[in-house]
PDB file of C-alpha atoms in Angstrom:
ATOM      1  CA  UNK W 609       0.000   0.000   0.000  1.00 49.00           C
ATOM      2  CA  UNK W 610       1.376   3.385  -0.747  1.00 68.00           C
ATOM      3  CA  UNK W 611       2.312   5.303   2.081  1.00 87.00           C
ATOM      4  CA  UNK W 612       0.176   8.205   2.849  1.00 95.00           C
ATOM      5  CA  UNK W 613      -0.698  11.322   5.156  1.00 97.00           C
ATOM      6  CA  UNK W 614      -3.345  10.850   7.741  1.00 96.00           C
ATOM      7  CA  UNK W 615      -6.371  13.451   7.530  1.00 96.00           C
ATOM      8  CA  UNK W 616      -5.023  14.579  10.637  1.00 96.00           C
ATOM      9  CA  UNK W 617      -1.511  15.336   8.923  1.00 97.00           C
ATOM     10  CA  UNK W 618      -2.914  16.799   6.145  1.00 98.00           C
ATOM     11  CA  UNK W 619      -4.848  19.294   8.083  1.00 97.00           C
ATOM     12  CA  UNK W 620      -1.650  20.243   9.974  1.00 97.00           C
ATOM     13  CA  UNK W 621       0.299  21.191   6.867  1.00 98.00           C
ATOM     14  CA  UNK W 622      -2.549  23.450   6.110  1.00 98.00           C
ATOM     15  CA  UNK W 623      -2.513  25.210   9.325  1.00 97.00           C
ATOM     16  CA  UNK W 624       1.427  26.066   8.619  1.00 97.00           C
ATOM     17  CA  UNK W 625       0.476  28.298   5.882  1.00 97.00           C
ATOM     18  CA  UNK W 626      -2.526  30.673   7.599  1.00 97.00           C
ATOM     19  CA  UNK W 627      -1.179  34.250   8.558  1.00 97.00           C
ATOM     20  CA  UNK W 628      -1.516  35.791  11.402  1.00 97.00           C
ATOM     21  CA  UNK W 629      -4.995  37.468  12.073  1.00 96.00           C
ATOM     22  CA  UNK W 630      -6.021  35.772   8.991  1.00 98.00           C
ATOM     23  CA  UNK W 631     -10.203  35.244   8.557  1.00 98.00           C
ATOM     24  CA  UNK W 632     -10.461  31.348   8.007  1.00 98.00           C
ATOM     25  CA  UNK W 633     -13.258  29.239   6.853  1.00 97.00           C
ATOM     26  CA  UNK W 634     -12.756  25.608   7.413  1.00 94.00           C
ATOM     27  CA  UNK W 635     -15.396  23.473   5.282  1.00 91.00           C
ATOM     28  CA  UNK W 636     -16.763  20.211   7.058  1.00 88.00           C
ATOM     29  CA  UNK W 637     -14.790  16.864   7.090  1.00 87.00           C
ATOM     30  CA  UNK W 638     -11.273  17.162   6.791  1.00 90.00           C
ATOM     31  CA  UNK W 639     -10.710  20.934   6.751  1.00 93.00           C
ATOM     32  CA  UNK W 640     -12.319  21.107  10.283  1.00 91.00           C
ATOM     33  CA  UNK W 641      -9.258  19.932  11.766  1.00 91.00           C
ATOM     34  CA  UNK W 642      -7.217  23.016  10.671  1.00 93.00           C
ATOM     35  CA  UNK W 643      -8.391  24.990  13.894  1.00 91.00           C
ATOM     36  CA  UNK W 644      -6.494  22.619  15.835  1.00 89.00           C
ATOM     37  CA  UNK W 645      -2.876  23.484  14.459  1.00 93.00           C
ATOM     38  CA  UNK W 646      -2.341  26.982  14.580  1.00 89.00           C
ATOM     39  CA  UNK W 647       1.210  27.470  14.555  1.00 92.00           C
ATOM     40  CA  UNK W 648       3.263  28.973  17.314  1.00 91.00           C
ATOM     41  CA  UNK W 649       2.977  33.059  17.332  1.00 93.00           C
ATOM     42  CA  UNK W 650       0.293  32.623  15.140  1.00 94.00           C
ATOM     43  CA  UNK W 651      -3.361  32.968  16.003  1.00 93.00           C
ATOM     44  CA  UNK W 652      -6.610  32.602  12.943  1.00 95.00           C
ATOM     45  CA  UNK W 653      -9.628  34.265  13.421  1.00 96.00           C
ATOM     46  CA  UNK W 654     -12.139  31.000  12.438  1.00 96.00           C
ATOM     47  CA  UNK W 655     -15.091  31.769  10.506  1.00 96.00           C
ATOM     48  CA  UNK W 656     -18.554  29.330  10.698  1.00 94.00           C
ATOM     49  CA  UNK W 657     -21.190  29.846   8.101  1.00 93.00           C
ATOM     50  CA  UNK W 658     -24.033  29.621  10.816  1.00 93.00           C
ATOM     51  CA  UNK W 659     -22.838  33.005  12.459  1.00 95.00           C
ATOM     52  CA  UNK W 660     -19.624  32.535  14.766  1.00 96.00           C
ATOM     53  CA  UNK W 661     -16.637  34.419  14.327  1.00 97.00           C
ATOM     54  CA  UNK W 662     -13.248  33.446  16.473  1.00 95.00           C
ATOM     55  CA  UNK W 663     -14.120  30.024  17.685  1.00 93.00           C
ATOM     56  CA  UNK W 664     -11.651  28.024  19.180  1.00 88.00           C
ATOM     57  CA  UNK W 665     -11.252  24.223  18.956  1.00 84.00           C
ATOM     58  CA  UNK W 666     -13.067  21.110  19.438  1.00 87.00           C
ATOM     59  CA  UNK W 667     -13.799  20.563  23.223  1.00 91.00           C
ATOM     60  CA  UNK W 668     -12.416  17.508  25.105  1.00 91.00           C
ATOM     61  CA  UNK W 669     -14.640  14.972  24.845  1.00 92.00           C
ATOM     62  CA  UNK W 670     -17.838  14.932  27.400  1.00 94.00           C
ATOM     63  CA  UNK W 671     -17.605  18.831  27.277  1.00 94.00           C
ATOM     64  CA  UNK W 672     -19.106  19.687  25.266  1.00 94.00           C
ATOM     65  CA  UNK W 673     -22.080  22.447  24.680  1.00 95.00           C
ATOM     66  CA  UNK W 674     -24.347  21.733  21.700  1.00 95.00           C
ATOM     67  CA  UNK W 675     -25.430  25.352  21.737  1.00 94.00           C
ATOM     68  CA  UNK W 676     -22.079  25.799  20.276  1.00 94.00           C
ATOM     69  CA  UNK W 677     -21.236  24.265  17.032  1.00 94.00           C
ATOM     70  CA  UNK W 678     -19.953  24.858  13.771  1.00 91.00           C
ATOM     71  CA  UNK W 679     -21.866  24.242  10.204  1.00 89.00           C
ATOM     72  CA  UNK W 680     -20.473  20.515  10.463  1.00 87.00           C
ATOM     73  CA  UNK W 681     -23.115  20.155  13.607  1.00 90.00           C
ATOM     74  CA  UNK W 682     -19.333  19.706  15.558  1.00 91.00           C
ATOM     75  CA  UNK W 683     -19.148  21.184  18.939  1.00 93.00           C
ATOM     76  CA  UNK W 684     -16.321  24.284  19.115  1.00 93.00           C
ATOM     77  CA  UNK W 685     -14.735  26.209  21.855  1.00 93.00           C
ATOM     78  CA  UNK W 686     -15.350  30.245  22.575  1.00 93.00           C
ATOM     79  CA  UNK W 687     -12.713  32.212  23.541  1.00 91.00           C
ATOM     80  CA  UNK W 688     -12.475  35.617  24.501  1.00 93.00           C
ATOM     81  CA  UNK W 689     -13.564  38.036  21.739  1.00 93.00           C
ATOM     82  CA  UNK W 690     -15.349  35.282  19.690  1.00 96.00           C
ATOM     83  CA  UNK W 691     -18.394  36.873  17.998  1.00 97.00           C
ATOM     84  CA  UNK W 692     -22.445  35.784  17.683  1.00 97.00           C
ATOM     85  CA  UNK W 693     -24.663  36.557  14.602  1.00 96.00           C
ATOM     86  CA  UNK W 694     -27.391  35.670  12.060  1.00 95.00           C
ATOM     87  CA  UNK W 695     -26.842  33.451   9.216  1.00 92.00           C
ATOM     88  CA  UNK W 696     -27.328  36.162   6.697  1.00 95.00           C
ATOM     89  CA  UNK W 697     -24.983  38.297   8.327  1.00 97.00           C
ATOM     90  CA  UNK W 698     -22.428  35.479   8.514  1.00 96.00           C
ATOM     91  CA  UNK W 699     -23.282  35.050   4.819  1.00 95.00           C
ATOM     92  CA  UNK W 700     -22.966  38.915   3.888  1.00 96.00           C
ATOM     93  CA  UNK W 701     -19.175  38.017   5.799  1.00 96.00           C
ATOM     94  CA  UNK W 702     -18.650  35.531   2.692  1.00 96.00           C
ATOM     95  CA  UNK W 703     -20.353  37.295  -0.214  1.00 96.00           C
ATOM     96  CA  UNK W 704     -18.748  40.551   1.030  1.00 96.00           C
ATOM     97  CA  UNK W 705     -15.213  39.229   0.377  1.00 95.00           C
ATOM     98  CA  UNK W 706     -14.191  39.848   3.786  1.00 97.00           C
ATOM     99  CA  UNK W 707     -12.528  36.155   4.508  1.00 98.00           C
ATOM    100  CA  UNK W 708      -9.004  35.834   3.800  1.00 98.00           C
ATOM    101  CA  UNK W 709      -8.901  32.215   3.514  1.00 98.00           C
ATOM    102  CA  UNK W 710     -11.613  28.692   2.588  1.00 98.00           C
ATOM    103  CA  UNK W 711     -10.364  25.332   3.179  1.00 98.00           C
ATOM    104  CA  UNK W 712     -12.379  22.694   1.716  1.00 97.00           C
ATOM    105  CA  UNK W 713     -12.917  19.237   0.825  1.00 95.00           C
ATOM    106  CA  UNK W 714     -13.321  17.584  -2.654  1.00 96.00           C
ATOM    107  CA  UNK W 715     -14.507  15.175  -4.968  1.00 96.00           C
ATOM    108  CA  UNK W 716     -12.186  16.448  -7.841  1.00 98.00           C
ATOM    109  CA  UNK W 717      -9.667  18.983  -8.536  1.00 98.00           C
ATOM    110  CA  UNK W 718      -9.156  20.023 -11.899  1.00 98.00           C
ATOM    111  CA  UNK W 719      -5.881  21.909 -13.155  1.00 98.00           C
ATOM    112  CA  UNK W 720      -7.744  25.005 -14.363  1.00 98.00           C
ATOM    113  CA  UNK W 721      -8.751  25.370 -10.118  1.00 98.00           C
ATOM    114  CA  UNK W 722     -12.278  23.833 -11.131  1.00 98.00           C
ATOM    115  CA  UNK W 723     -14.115  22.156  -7.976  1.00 98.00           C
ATOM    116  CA  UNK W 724     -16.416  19.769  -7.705  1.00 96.00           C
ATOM    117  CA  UNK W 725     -17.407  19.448  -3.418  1.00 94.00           C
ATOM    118  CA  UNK W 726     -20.875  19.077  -3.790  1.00 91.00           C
ATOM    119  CA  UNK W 727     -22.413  16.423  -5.907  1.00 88.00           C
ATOM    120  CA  UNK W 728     -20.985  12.825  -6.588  1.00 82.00           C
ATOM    121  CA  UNK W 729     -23.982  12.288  -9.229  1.00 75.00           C
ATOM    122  CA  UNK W 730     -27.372  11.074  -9.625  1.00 73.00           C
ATOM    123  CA  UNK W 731     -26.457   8.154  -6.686  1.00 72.00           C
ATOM    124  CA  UNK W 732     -25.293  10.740  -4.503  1.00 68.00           C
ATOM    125  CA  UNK W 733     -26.561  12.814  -1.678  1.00 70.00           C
ATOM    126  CA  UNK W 734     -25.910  16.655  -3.199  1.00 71.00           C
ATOM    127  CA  UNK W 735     -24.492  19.041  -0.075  1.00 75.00           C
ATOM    128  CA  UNK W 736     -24.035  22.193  -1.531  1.00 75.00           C
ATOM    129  CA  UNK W 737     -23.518  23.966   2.051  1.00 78.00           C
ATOM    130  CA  UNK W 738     -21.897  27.114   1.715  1.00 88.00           C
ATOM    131  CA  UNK W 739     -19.187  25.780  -0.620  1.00 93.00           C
ATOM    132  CA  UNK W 740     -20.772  27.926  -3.855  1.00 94.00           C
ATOM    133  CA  UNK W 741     -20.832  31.284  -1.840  1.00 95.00           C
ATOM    134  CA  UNK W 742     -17.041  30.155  -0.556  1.00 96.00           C
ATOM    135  CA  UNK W 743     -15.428  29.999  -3.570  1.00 96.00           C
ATOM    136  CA  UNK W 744     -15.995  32.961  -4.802  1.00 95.00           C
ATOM    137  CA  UNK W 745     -15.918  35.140  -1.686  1.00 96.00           C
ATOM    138  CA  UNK W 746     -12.993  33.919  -0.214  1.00 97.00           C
ATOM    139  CA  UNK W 747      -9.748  35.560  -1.205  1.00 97.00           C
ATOM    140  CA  UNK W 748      -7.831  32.143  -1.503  1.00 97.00           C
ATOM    141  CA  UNK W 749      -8.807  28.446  -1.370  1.00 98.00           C
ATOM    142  CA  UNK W 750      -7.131  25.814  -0.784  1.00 98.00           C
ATOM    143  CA  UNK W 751      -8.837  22.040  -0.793  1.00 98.00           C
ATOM    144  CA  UNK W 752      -7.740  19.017   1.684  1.00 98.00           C
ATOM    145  CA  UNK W 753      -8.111  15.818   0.080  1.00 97.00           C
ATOM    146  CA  UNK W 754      -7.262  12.396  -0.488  1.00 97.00           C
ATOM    147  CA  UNK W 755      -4.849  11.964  -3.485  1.00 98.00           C
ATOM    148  CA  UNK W 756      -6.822   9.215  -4.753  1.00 97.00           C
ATOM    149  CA  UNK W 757     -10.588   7.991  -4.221  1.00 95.00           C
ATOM    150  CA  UNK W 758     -11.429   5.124  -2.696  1.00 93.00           C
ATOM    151  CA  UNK W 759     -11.100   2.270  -5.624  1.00 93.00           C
ATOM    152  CA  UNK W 760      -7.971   4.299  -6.876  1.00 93.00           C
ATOM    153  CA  UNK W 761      -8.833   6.983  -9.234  1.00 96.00           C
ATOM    154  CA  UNK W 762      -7.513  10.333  -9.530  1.00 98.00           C
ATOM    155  CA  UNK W 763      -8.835  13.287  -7.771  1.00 98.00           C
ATOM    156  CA  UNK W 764      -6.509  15.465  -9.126  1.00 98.00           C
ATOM    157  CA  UNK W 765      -7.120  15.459 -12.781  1.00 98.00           C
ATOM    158  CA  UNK W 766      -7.308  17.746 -16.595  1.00 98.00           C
ATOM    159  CA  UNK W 767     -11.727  18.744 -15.880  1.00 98.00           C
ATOM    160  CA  UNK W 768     -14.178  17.402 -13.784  1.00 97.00           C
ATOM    161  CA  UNK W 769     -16.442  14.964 -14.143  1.00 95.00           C
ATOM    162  CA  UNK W 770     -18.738  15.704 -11.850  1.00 94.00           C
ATOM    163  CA  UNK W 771     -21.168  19.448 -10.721  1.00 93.00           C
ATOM    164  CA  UNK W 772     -18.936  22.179  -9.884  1.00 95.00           C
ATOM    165  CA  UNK W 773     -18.686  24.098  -7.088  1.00 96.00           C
ATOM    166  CA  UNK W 774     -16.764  26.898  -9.037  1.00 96.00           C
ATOM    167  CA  UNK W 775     -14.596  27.890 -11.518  1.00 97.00           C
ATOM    168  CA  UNK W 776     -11.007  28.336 -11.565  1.00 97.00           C
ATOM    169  CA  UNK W 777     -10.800  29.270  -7.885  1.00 98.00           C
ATOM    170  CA  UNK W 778      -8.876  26.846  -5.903  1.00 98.00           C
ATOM    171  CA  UNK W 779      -5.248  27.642  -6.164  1.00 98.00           C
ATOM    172  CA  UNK W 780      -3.611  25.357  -3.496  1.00 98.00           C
ATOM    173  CA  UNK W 781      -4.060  21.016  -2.489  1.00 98.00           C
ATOM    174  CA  UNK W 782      -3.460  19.750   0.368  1.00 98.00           C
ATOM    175  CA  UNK W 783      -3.299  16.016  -0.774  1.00 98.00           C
ATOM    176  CA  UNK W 784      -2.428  12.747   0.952  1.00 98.00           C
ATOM    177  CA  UNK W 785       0.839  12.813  -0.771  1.00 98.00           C
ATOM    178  CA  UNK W 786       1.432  16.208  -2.188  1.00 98.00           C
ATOM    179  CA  UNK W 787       1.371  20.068  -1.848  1.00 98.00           C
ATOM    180  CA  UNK W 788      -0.030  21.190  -5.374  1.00 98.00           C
ATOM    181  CA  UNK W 789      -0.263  24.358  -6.229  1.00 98.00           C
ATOM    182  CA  UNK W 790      -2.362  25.367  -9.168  1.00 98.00           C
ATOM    183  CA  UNK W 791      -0.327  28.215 -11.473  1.00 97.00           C
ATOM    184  CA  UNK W 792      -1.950  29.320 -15.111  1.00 96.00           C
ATOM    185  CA  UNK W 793      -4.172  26.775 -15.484  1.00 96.00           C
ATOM    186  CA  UNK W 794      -1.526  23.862 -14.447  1.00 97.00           C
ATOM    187  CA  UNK W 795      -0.919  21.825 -11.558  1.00 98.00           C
ATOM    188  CA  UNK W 796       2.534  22.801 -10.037  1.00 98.00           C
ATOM    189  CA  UNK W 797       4.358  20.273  -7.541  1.00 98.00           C
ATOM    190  CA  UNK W 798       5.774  22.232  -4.529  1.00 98.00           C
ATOM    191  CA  UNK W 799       6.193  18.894  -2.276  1.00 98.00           C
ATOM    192  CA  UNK W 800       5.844  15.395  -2.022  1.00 98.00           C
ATOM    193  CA  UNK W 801       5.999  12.683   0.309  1.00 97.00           C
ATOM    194  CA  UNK W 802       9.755  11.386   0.286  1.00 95.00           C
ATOM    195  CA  UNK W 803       9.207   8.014  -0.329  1.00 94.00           C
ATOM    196  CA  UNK W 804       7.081   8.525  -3.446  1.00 95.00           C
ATOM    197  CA  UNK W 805       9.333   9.581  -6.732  1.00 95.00           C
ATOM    198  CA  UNK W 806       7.862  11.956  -8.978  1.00 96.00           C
ATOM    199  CA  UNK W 807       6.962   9.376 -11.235  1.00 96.00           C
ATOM    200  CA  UNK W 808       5.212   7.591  -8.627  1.00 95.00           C
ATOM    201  CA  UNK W 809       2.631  10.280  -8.019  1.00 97.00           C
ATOM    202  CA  UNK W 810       2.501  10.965 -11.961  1.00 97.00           C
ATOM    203  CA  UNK W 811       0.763   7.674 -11.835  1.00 97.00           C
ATOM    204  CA  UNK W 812      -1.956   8.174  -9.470  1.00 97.00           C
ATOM    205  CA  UNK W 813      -2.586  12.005 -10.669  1.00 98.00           C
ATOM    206  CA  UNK W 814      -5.161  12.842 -13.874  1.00 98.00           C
ATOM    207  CA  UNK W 815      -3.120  15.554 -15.125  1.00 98.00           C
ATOM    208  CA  UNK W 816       0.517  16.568 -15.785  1.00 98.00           C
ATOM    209  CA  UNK W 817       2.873  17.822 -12.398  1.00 98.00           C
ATOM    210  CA  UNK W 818       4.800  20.378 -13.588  1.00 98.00           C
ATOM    211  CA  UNK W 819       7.458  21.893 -11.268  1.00 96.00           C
ATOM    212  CA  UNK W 820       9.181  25.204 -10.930  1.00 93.00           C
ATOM    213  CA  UNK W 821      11.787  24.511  -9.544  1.00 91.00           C
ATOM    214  CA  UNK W 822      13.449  21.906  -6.299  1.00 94.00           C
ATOM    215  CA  UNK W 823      10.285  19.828  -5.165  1.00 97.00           C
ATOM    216  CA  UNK W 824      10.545  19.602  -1.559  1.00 97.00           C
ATOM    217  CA  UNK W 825       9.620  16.754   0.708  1.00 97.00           C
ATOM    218  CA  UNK W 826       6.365  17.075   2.555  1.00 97.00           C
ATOM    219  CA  UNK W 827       7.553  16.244   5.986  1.00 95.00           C
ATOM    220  CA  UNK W 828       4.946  16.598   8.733  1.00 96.00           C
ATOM    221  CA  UNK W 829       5.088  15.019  12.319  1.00 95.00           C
ATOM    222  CA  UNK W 830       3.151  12.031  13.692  1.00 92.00           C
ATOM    223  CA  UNK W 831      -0.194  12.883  14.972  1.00 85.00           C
TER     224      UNK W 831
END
């Protein structure tokens, strides 16, 4: 089995690139994990489409309050200055351009930034969420996925199969074996797992890895 990062690993190499005092939406699944990592020195300002603004994370298990939770239904810490509002306030937040920063999950990834969150299909359950208004509201977005799906097809690949979410807006991946960013309409390698060649990850990815430059190994700590 190819090695791989753990969801958990995955959302800690996200966390390394938030700025300070950056506004942060995580999206539900992986991404939700982010708040969890902030990096020494460093403090986000977490965003929740149902109307919370500076939430801190999950409780310890048994604590929790389930007047307080995210748009996941996952119970969240408060900490001092954290902010209380409607829905379509939290929403004018989004549409207004005022977050700095979306993480979300996907289905696919294509190199033109395409996403496709929402929809596997007619057999699927569609979830739009806030994922639409995201995309295009947020400054930058980055996506947290597996490499692969679960019988071994690319999620990383030349267009999407399946309903987008939006158009050409993700610029970063956070895979299970890569940092990807996406430059011009082309996914560029940045890292990759050390034990995987280039070649290797060629294999499992839908579209061509171009690189600018040394590709650096994506080293992250056991969690």
């Amino acid at each position: 089995m190819t090695p791989k990062l753990t969801p958990t690993q995955m959302a800690w190499r996200a966390a390394q690139d938030i700025a300070d005092g950056a506004y942060v939406n995580l999206g539900i699944g992986f991404p939700e994990m982010v708040a969890k990592f902030q990096p020494p020195g460093r403090e986000a300002i977490f965003h929740t489409e149902n109307g919370i603004l500076g939430f801190g994370e999950a409780p310890a298990a048994g604590s929790e309050d389930w007047d307080l939770i995210n748009a996941g239904k996952k119970a969240v810490t408060i900490k001092p200055g954290t902010a209380f509002f409607h829905h379509a306030d939290s929403f004018a937040m989004v549409r207004g351009g005022h977050l700095d920063v979306a993480i979300l999950g996907a289905y696919e990834v294509a190199e033109t930034g395409d996403l496709a969150n929402w929809s596997t299909g007619p057999r699927g359950v569609p979830a739009v969420g806030g994922a639409m208004d995201l995309v295009h509201g947020a400054k930058t977005v980055a996506v947290i996925t597996d490499h692969v799906t679960k019988d071994g097809k690319p999620k990383l690949v030349q267009r999407c199969s399946l309903p987008l979410t939006g158009v050409g807006c993700v610029t970063r991946v956070y895979s299970s074996l890569a940092v990807i960013d996406i430059v011009d309409g082309h996914f560029v390698l940045r890292e990759k797992l050390a034990s995987l060649s280039v070649e290797d990850l060629q294999a499992v990815t839908g579209a061509t890895l171009h690189r600018d430059g040394a590709v650096a190994d994506l080293d992250v700590p056991a969690l």
